[in-house]
């Protein structure tokens, strides 16, 4: 069984009678990446701040490496690296001297060679001796990740880490994070970039208005809805549309050139194909389009 690195139980936060978080529960195992997804104001950052002790909770429990953060905060938090909101460091110091400073603050001894490994991991070799105030937002994010992982934390917490990154930077960041999980680090990442989270995460928690709408593995969430868009390529799209409409009068059927598109479950694909054969409609291709995390997220939040 994989070791549980983070466990959040029944986390609730109320301010002036208003419920900000409502009974939030999830867990993260060793080497996993868990995405905390939600619209702006859904409660993502509040959850992260409570985990690292920046905001007090109303009720609930947080365990890091099986240590209760309320009872043994210092012991539990030494296993954590985090960037909450934007990374801030000393502008007049170079990136390297900032890392030296954070290394000295750590409880463990960190050698210069280990710092250099982290610098290489985040791709800052050519800029590490420049002053932090000259860094672009993307470079600041990379240095922030470097300081967060320099003490080899069991748990890395990142709040919207792709802010300000260009597509190449986002791609590189994804590679850095996956490399960290191979070394045993567990990652909790908050974001509203759904397509990126679909590429990165093992598990997901979708949060809205302070409560969890859905949680589980990426495959479970994306494939929860049995219906998928199916595109039939045919020689007679008008007749094909009539056939499908006769079978499923309540379903929306659209035409795109010689393609007929409908959202149905997999079991009905063969039924439609059989009807096409009976009615002498030649089928040259059938393409099933994969459901996306974005579609699932929008369906859930639209219902709310």
mmCIF file of C-alpha atoms in Angstrom:
data_model
loop_
_atom_site.group_PDB
_atom_site.id
_atom_site.type_symbol
_atom_site.label_atom_id
_atom_site.label_comp_id
_atom_site.label_asym_id
_atom_site.label_seq_id
_atom_site.Cartn_x
_atom_site.Cartn_y
_atom_site.Cartn_z
ATOM 1 C CA UNK A 1 0.000 0.000 0.000
ATOM 2 C CA UNK A 2 1.335 3.507 -0.844
ATOM 3 C CA UNK A 3 2.152 5.763 2.091
ATOM 4 C CA UNK A 4 -0.278 8.644 2.718
ATOM 5 C CA UNK A 5 1.630 11.942 2.835
ATOM 6 C CA UNK A 6 -1.279 14.369 3.249
ATOM 7 C CA UNK A 7 -4.692 13.740 4.781
ATOM 8 C CA UNK A 8 -7.306 16.482 5.080
ATOM 9 C CA UNK A 9 -10.360 15.544 7.139
ATOM 10 C CA UNK A 10 -13.628 17.512 7.375
ATOM 11 C CA UNK A 11 -11.917 20.880 6.928
ATOM 12 C CA UNK A 12 -14.315 23.781 7.567
ATOM 13 C CA UNK A 13 -13.682 27.513 7.631
ATOM 14 C CA UNK A 14 -16.249 30.153 8.613
ATOM 15 C CA UNK A 15 -15.790 33.910 8.720
ATOM 16 C CA UNK A 16 -18.458 36.181 10.211
ATOM 17 C CA UNK A 17 -21.074 33.464 9.827
ATOM 18 C CA UNK A 18 -20.183 32.813 6.173
ATOM 19 C CA UNK A 19 -18.930 29.328 5.261
ATOM 20 C CA UNK A 20 -15.759 29.586 3.181
ATOM 21 C CA UNK A 21 -14.939 25.867 3.297
ATOM 22 C CA UNK A 22 -17.516 23.185 3.977
ATOM 23 C CA UNK A 23 -16.350 19.743 5.160
ATOM 24 C CA UNK A 24 -13.392 19.337 2.769
ATOM 25 C CA UNK A 25 -11.867 15.831 2.829
ATOM 26 C CA UNK A 26 -9.165 14.342 0.578
ATOM 27 C CA UNK A 27 -5.811 12.541 0.764
ATOM 28 C CA UNK A 28 -2.566 12.410 -1.217
ATOM 29 C CA UNK A 29 -0.218 9.430 -1.433
ATOM 30 C CA UNK A 30 3.544 9.314 -1.946
ATOM 31 C CA UNK A 31 4.645 10.185 -5.478
ATOM 32 C CA UNK A 32 1.191 11.390 -6.572
ATOM 33 C CA UNK A 33 0.091 14.714 -8.019
ATOM 34 C CA UNK A 34 -3.313 15.895 -6.826
ATOM 35 C CA UNK A 35 -5.001 18.824 -8.544
ATOM 36 C CA UNK A 36 -7.303 21.108 -6.571
ATOM 37 C CA UNK A 37 -9.568 22.630 -9.215
ATOM 38 C CA UNK A 38 -12.113 25.410 -8.998
ATOM 39 C CA UNK A 39 -13.152 28.827 -10.179
ATOM 40 C CA UNK A 40 -11.677 31.968 -8.619
ATOM 41 C CA UNK A 41 -13.057 32.269 -5.090
ATOM 42 C CA UNK A 42 -13.972 28.588 -4.842
ATOM 43 C CA UNK A 43 -11.799 28.076 -1.744
ATOM 44 C CA UNK A 44 -8.634 26.575 -3.243
ATOM 45 C CA UNK A 45 -6.106 29.048 -1.816
ATOM 46 C CA UNK A 46 -7.852 29.069 1.577
ATOM 47 C CA UNK A 47 -7.478 25.292 1.731
ATOM 48 C CA UNK A 48 -3.758 25.503 0.948
ATOM 49 C CA UNK A 49 -3.217 28.300 3.484
ATOM 50 C CA UNK A 50 -4.876 26.253 6.224
ATOM 51 C CA UNK A 51 -2.686 23.230 5.397
ATOM 52 C CA UNK A 52 0.529 25.272 5.798
ATOM 53 C CA UNK A 53 -0.733 27.211 8.842
ATOM 54 C CA UNK A 54 -1.183 30.655 7.271
ATOM 55 C CA UNK A 55 -4.933 30.683 8.039
ATOM 56 C CA UNK A 56 -6.718 29.161 11.011
ATOM 57 C CA UNK A 57 -9.477 26.600 10.515
ATOM 58 C CA UNK A 58 -12.867 26.489 12.198
ATOM 59 C CA UNK A 59 -12.873 22.694 12.424
ATOM 60 C CA UNK A 60 -11.306 19.633 10.863
ATOM 61 C CA UNK A 61 -7.879 17.996 10.929
ATOM 62 C CA UNK A 62 -4.797 18.033 8.711
ATOM 63 C CA UNK A 63 -2.152 15.292 8.851
ATOM 64 C CA UNK A 64 1.225 15.546 7.116
ATOM 65 C CA UNK A 65 3.201 12.297 7.220
ATOM 66 C CA UNK A 66 0.659 11.102 9.812
ATOM 67 C CA UNK A 67 1.487 14.079 12.058
ATOM 68 C CA UNK A 68 -1.394 16.256 13.285
ATOM 69 C CA UNK A 69 -0.470 19.798 12.196
ATOM 70 C CA UNK A 70 -2.425 21.350 15.051
ATOM 71 C CA UNK A 71 -0.685 19.349 17.765
ATOM 72 C CA UNK A 72 2.825 19.226 16.242
ATOM 73 C CA UNK A 73 2.973 22.050 13.711
ATOM 74 C CA UNK A 74 6.763 22.522 13.563
ATOM 75 C CA UNK A 75 7.406 18.797 13.230
ATOM 76 C CA UNK A 76 4.792 18.415 10.475
ATOM 77 C CA UNK A 77 5.615 21.527 8.444
ATOM 78 C CA UNK A 78 9.314 20.699 8.096
ATOM 79 C CA UNK A 79 8.249 18.053 5.588
ATOM 80 C CA UNK A 80 6.580 20.675 3.360
ATOM 81 C CA UNK A 81 7.730 22.990 0.565
ATOM 82 C CA UNK A 82 5.231 25.548 -0.705
ATOM 83 C CA UNK A 83 4.512 28.513 -2.935
ATOM 84 C CA UNK A 84 1.254 30.175 -1.928
ATOM 85 C CA UNK A 85 0.278 32.885 -4.423
ATOM 86 C CA UNK A 86 3.405 34.605 -5.859
ATOM 87 C CA UNK A 87 6.961 33.726 -4.764
ATOM 88 C CA UNK A 88 8.641 36.666 -3.005
ATOM 89 C CA UNK A 89 12.379 36.847 -2.323
ATOM 90 C CA UNK A 90 15.093 39.432 -1.734
ATOM 91 C CA UNK A 91 15.268 41.529 -4.897
ATOM 92 C CA UNK A 92 18.795 42.822 -4.285
ATOM 93 C CA UNK A 93 20.203 39.282 -3.972
ATOM 94 C CA UNK A 94 20.943 36.953 -6.848
ATOM 95 C CA UNK A 95 18.845 33.856 -7.339
ATOM 96 C CA UNK A 96 21.731 31.759 -6.050
ATOM 97 C CA UNK A 97 22.206 33.837 -2.876
ATOM 98 C CA UNK A 98 18.472 33.638 -2.217
ATOM 99 C CA UNK A 99 18.716 29.848 -2.370
ATOM 100 C CA UNK A 100 21.738 29.890 -0.043
ATOM 101 C CA UNK A 101 19.686 31.963 2.400
ATOM 102 C CA UNK A 102 16.776 29.504 2.341
ATOM 103 C CA UNK A 103 19.164 26.557 2.629
ATOM 104 C CA UNK A 104 20.592 28.047 5.846
ATOM 105 C CA UNK A 105 17.053 28.385 7.242
ATOM 106 C CA UNK A 106 16.379 24.692 6.672
ATOM 107 C CA UNK A 107 16.639 22.133 9.462
ATOM 108 C CA UNK A 108 18.743 19.854 7.256
ATOM 109 C CA UNK A 109 22.233 20.464 5.908
ATOM 110 C CA UNK A 110 22.177 21.328 2.199
ATOM 111 C CA UNK A 111 25.409 21.254 0.206
ATOM 112 C CA UNK A 112 26.280 23.557 -2.704
ATOM 113 C CA UNK A 113 26.207 20.584 -5.065
ATOM 114 C CA UNK A 114 22.626 19.865 -3.998
ATOM 115 C CA UNK A 115 21.673 23.502 -4.652
ATOM 116 C CA UNK A 116 23.245 23.258 -8.103
ATOM 117 C CA UNK A 117 21.204 20.114 -8.833
ATOM 118 C CA UNK A 118 17.988 21.948 -7.953
ATOM 119 C CA UNK A 119 19.003 24.929 -10.119
ATOM 120 C CA UNK A 120 19.549 22.574 -13.052
ATOM 121 C CA UNK A 121 16.253 20.806 -12.397
ATOM 122 C CA UNK A 122 14.275 24.052 -12.729
ATOM 123 C CA UNK A 123 16.332 25.263 -15.694
ATOM 124 C CA UNK A 124 17.863 28.412 -14.199
ATOM 125 C CA UNK A 125 21.565 27.720 -14.808
ATOM 126 C CA UNK A 126 22.097 30.782 -17.028
ATOM 127 C CA UNK A 127 20.189 33.205 -14.769
ATOM 128 C CA UNK A 128 20.941 31.965 -11.258
ATOM 129 C CA UNK A 129 23.635 34.638 -10.607
ATOM 130 C CA UNK A 130 21.430 37.536 -11.730
ATOM 131 C CA UNK A 131 19.529 39.623 -9.177
ATOM 132 C CA UNK A 132 16.035 38.422 -8.347
ATOM 133 C CA UNK A 133 14.519 41.831 -9.146
ATOM 134 C CA UNK A 134 15.619 41.429 -12.781
ATOM 135 C CA UNK A 135 13.796 38.094 -13.175
ATOM 136 C CA UNK A 136 10.733 37.695 -15.361
ATOM 137 C CA UNK A 137 7.598 36.281 -13.729
ATOM 138 C CA UNK A 138 8.351 32.863 -15.196
ATOM 139 C CA UNK A 139 11.893 32.903 -13.810
ATOM 140 C CA UNK A 140 10.569 33.937 -10.383
ATOM 141 C CA UNK A 141 8.189 30.985 -10.466
ATOM 142 C CA UNK A 142 11.070 28.623 -11.244
ATOM 143 C CA UNK A 143 13.210 30.028 -8.437
ATOM 144 C CA UNK A 144 10.209 29.773 -6.128
ATOM 145 C CA UNK A 145 9.920 26.089 -6.929
ATOM 146 C CA UNK A 146 13.674 25.703 -6.361
ATOM 147 C CA UNK A 147 13.461 27.157 -2.848
ATOM 148 C CA UNK A 148 10.376 25.040 -2.140
ATOM 149 C CA UNK A 149 12.118 21.761 -3.026
ATOM 150 C CA UNK A 150 15.653 22.539 -1.881
ATOM 151 C CA UNK A 151 15.191 20.626 1.397
ATOM 152 C CA UNK A 152 13.657 17.610 -0.402
ATOM 153 C CA UNK A 153 10.151 17.894 1.062
ATOM 154 C CA UNK A 154 7.786 14.964 1.228
ATOM 155 C CA UNK A 155 4.979 17.326 0.217
ATOM 156 C CA UNK A 156 5.156 20.187 -2.298
ATOM 157 C CA UNK A 157 2.231 22.648 -2.367
ATOM 158 C CA UNK A 158 1.854 24.983 -5.350
ATOM 159 C CA UNK A 159 -0.816 27.653 -5.777
ATOM 160 C CA UNK A 160 -1.378 28.567 -9.451
ATOM 161 C CA UNK A 161 2.305 27.885 -10.351
ATOM 162 C CA UNK A 162 1.759 28.479 -14.090
ATOM 163 C CA UNK A 163 0.779 32.143 -13.635
ATOM 164 C CA UNK A 164 2.882 34.238 -15.989
ATOM 165 C CA UNK A 165 4.483 31.266 -17.721
ATOM 166 C CA UNK A 166 4.500 31.015 -21.518
ATOM 167 C CA UNK A 167 3.546 27.691 -23.172
ATOM 168 C CA UNK A 168 7.172 26.520 -23.190
ATOM 169 C CA UNK A 169 7.523 27.391 -19.501
ATOM 170 C CA UNK A 170 4.326 25.496 -18.650
ATOM 171 C CA UNK A 171 5.594 22.471 -20.583
ATOM 172 C CA UNK A 172 8.939 22.589 -18.765
ATOM 173 C CA UNK A 173 7.259 23.015 -15.365
ATOM 174 C CA UNK A 174 5.163 19.923 -16.037
ATOM 175 C CA UNK A 175 8.375 18.005 -16.690
ATOM 176 C CA UNK A 176 9.997 19.297 -13.482
ATOM 177 C CA UNK A 177 7.018 18.250 -11.362
ATOM 178 C CA UNK A 178 6.797 14.775 -12.849
ATOM 179 C CA UNK A 179 10.525 14.325 -12.257
ATOM 180 C CA UNK A 180 10.022 15.225 -8.591
ATOM 181 C CA UNK A 181 7.349 12.560 -8.151
ATOM 182 C CA UNK A 182 9.829 9.952 -9.415
ATOM 183 C CA UNK A 183 12.016 10.968 -6.481
ATOM 184 C CA UNK A 184 9.120 10.367 -4.055
ATOM 185 C CA UNK A 185 7.763 13.899 -3.622
ATOM 186 C CA UNK A 186 3.977 14.259 -3.447
ATOM 187 C CA UNK A 187 2.491 17.392 -5.017
ATOM 188 C CA UNK A 188 -0.703 19.279 -4.235
ATOM 189 C CA UNK A 189 -1.351 21.844 -6.947
ATOM 190 C CA UNK A 190 -4.128 24.408 -7.200
ATOM 191 C CA UNK A 191 -5.127 25.678 -10.617
ATOM 192 C CA UNK A 192 -7.956 26.699 -12.911
ATOM 193 C CA UNK A 193 -6.078 25.613 -16.066
ATOM 194 C CA UNK A 194 -8.100 22.478 -16.712
ATOM 195 C CA UNK A 195 -6.315 21.243 -19.823
ATOM 196 C CA UNK A 196 -2.965 21.464 -18.037
ATOM 197 C CA UNK A 197 -4.277 19.604 -14.981
ATOM 198 C CA UNK A 198 -5.547 16.828 -17.245
ATOM 199 C CA UNK A 199 -1.989 16.337 -18.527
ATOM 200 C CA UNK A 200 -0.352 16.544 -15.099
ATOM 201 C CA UNK A 201 -2.470 15.092 -12.306
ATOM 202 C CA UNK A 202 -3.096 11.573 -11.021
ATOM 203 C CA UNK A 203 -6.044 12.593 -8.834
ATOM 204 C CA UNK A 204 -8.381 15.579 -8.809
ATOM 205 C CA UNK A 205 -10.610 17.382 -6.359
ATOM 206 C CA UNK A 206 -13.156 19.754 -7.886
ATOM 207 C CA UNK A 207 -14.239 22.431 -5.426
ATOM 208 C CA UNK A 208 -16.927 25.086 -5.809
ATOM 209 C CA UNK A 209 -18.348 27.526 -3.265
ATOM 210 C CA UNK A 210 -16.230 25.932 -0.565
ATOM 211 C CA UNK A 211 -17.404 22.349 -1.007
ATOM 212 C CA UNK A 212 -16.204 19.343 -2.979
ATOM 213 C CA UNK A 213 -18.337 18.581 -6.020
ATOM 214 C CA UNK A 214 -16.352 15.552 -7.117
ATOM 215 C CA UNK A 215 -13.051 13.816 -6.423
ATOM 216 C CA UNK A 216 -11.199 10.779 -7.668
ATOM 217 C CA UNK A 217 -8.650 9.599 -10.207
ATOM 218 C CA UNK A 218 -8.326 11.472 -13.492
ATOM 219 C CA UNK A 219 -9.735 8.510 -15.432
ATOM 220 C CA UNK A 220 -12.748 8.239 -13.130
ATOM 221 C CA UNK A 221 -13.604 11.915 -13.449
ATOM 222 C CA UNK A 222 -13.091 12.232 -17.188
ATOM 223 C CA UNK A 223 -15.012 9.035 -17.966
ATOM 224 C CA UNK A 224 -17.800 9.501 -15.406
ATOM 225 C CA UNK A 225 -20.160 10.558 -18.157
ATOM 226 C CA UNK A 226 -20.795 7.474 -20.316
ATOM 227 C CA UNK A 227 -21.875 9.600 -23.267
ATOM 228 C CA UNK A 228 -19.233 10.758 -25.729
ATOM 229 C CA UNK A 229 -19.236 12.673 -28.976
ATOM 230 C CA UNK A 230 -19.241 10.222 -31.861
ATOM 231 C CA UNK A 231 -18.527 11.297 -35.436
ATOM 232 C CA UNK A 232 -19.771 9.101 -38.301
ATOM 233 C CA UNK A 233 -18.220 9.753 -41.715
ATOM 234 C CA UNK A 234 -20.805 8.747 -44.360
ATOM 235 C CA UNK A 235 -21.588 9.097 -48.057
ATOM 236 C CA UNK A 236 -25.092 10.494 -47.423
ATOM 237 C CA UNK A 237 -25.095 12.754 -44.334
ATOM 238 C CA UNK A 238 -28.705 14.011 -44.813
ATOM 239 C CA UNK A 239 -30.101 10.477 -44.821
ATOM 240 C CA UNK A 240 -27.795 9.490 -41.953
ATOM 241 C CA UNK A 241 -29.078 12.367 -39.841
ATOM 242 C CA UNK A 242 -32.691 11.289 -40.506
ATOM 243 C CA UNK A 243 -31.878 7.739 -39.399
ATOM 244 C CA UNK A 244 -30.205 8.883 -36.156
ATOM 245 C CA UNK A 245 -33.003 11.343 -35.379
ATOM 246 C CA UNK A 246 -35.514 8.512 -35.820
ATOM 247 C CA UNK A 247 -33.590 6.374 -33.337
ATOM 248 C CA UNK A 248 -32.930 9.180 -30.836
ATOM 249 C CA UNK A 249 -35.526 11.953 -31.325
ATOM 250 C CA UNK A 250 -34.398 13.891 -28.212
ATOM 251 C CA UNK A 251 -30.711 13.936 -29.125
ATOM 252 C CA UNK A 252 -28.966 16.807 -30.899
ATOM 253 C CA UNK A 253 -27.515 15.712 -34.259
ATOM 254 C CA UNK A 254 -25.169 18.023 -36.180
ATOM 255 C CA UNK A 255 -23.670 17.875 -39.661
ATOM 256 C CA UNK A 256 -20.134 18.833 -40.620
ATOM 257 C CA UNK A 257 -19.594 18.150 -44.291
ATOM 258 C CA UNK A 258 -19.865 14.387 -44.689
ATOM 259 C CA UNK A 259 -19.693 13.871 -40.918
ATOM 260 C CA UNK A 260 -22.690 13.301 -38.641
ATOM 261 C CA UNK A 261 -22.059 14.040 -34.964
ATOM 262 C CA UNK A 262 -24.065 12.946 -31.919
ATOM 263 C CA UNK A 263 -23.381 12.527 -28.189
ATOM 264 C CA UNK A 264 -24.295 8.975 -27.162
ATOM 265 C CA UNK A 265 -23.022 6.116 -25.026
ATOM 266 C CA UNK A 266 -20.760 3.471 -26.566
ATOM 267 C CA UNK A 267 -23.438 0.761 -26.648
ATOM 268 C CA UNK A 268 -25.472 2.690 -29.240
ATOM 269 C CA UNK A 269 -22.631 3.103 -31.757
ATOM 270 C CA UNK A 270 -23.178 -0.421 -33.120
ATOM 271 C CA UNK A 271 -26.953 0.126 -33.267
ATOM 272 C CA UNK A 272 -26.555 3.246 -35.417
ATOM 273 C CA UNK A 273 -24.055 1.505 -37.667
ATOM 274 C CA UNK A 274 -26.466 -1.418 -38.187
ATOM 275 C CA UNK A 275 -29.244 0.989 -39.197
ATOM 276 C CA UNK A 276 -26.917 2.687 -41.668
ATOM 277 C CA UNK A 277 -26.125 -0.688 -43.284
ATOM 278 C CA UNK A 278 -29.843 -1.569 -43.506
ATOM 279 C CA UNK A 279 -30.584 1.755 -45.210
ATOM 280 C CA UNK A 280 -27.595 1.577 -47.581
ATOM 281 C CA UNK A 281 -25.684 4.431 -45.981
ATOM 282 C CA UNK A 282 -21.976 3.772 -46.487
ATOM 283 C CA UNK A 283 -19.874 4.423 -43.363
ATOM 284 C CA UNK A 284 -16.244 5.321 -44.101
ATOM 285 C CA UNK A 285 -15.179 6.099 -40.541
ATOM 286 C CA UNK A 286 -16.298 6.245 -36.899
ATOM 287 C CA UNK A 287 -14.399 8.462 -34.475
ATOM 288 C CA UNK A 288 -15.131 8.585 -30.737
ATOM 289 C CA UNK A 289 -13.928 11.788 -29.131
ATOM 290 C CA UNK A 290 -12.463 11.546 -25.633
ATOM 291 C CA UNK A 291 -14.296 13.443 -22.903
ATOM 292 C CA UNK A 292 -12.251 16.275 -21.436
ATOM 293 C CA UNK A 293 -11.776 17.468 -17.892
ATOM 294 C CA UNK A 294 -13.030 20.861 -19.034
ATOM 295 C CA UNK A 295 -16.370 19.376 -20.122
ATOM 296 C CA UNK A 296 -16.754 17.538 -16.816
ATOM 297 C CA UNK A 297 -15.845 20.633 -14.803
ATOM 298 C CA UNK A 298 -18.264 22.868 -16.704
ATOM 299 C CA UNK A 299 -21.052 20.305 -16.349
ATOM 300 C CA UNK A 300 -20.540 20.113 -12.595
ATOM 301 C CA UNK A 301 -20.296 23.848 -11.972
ATOM 302 C CA UNK A 302 -23.191 24.563 -14.349
ATOM 303 C CA UNK A 303 -25.409 22.258 -12.300
ATOM 304 C CA UNK A 304 -24.459 24.179 -9.182
#
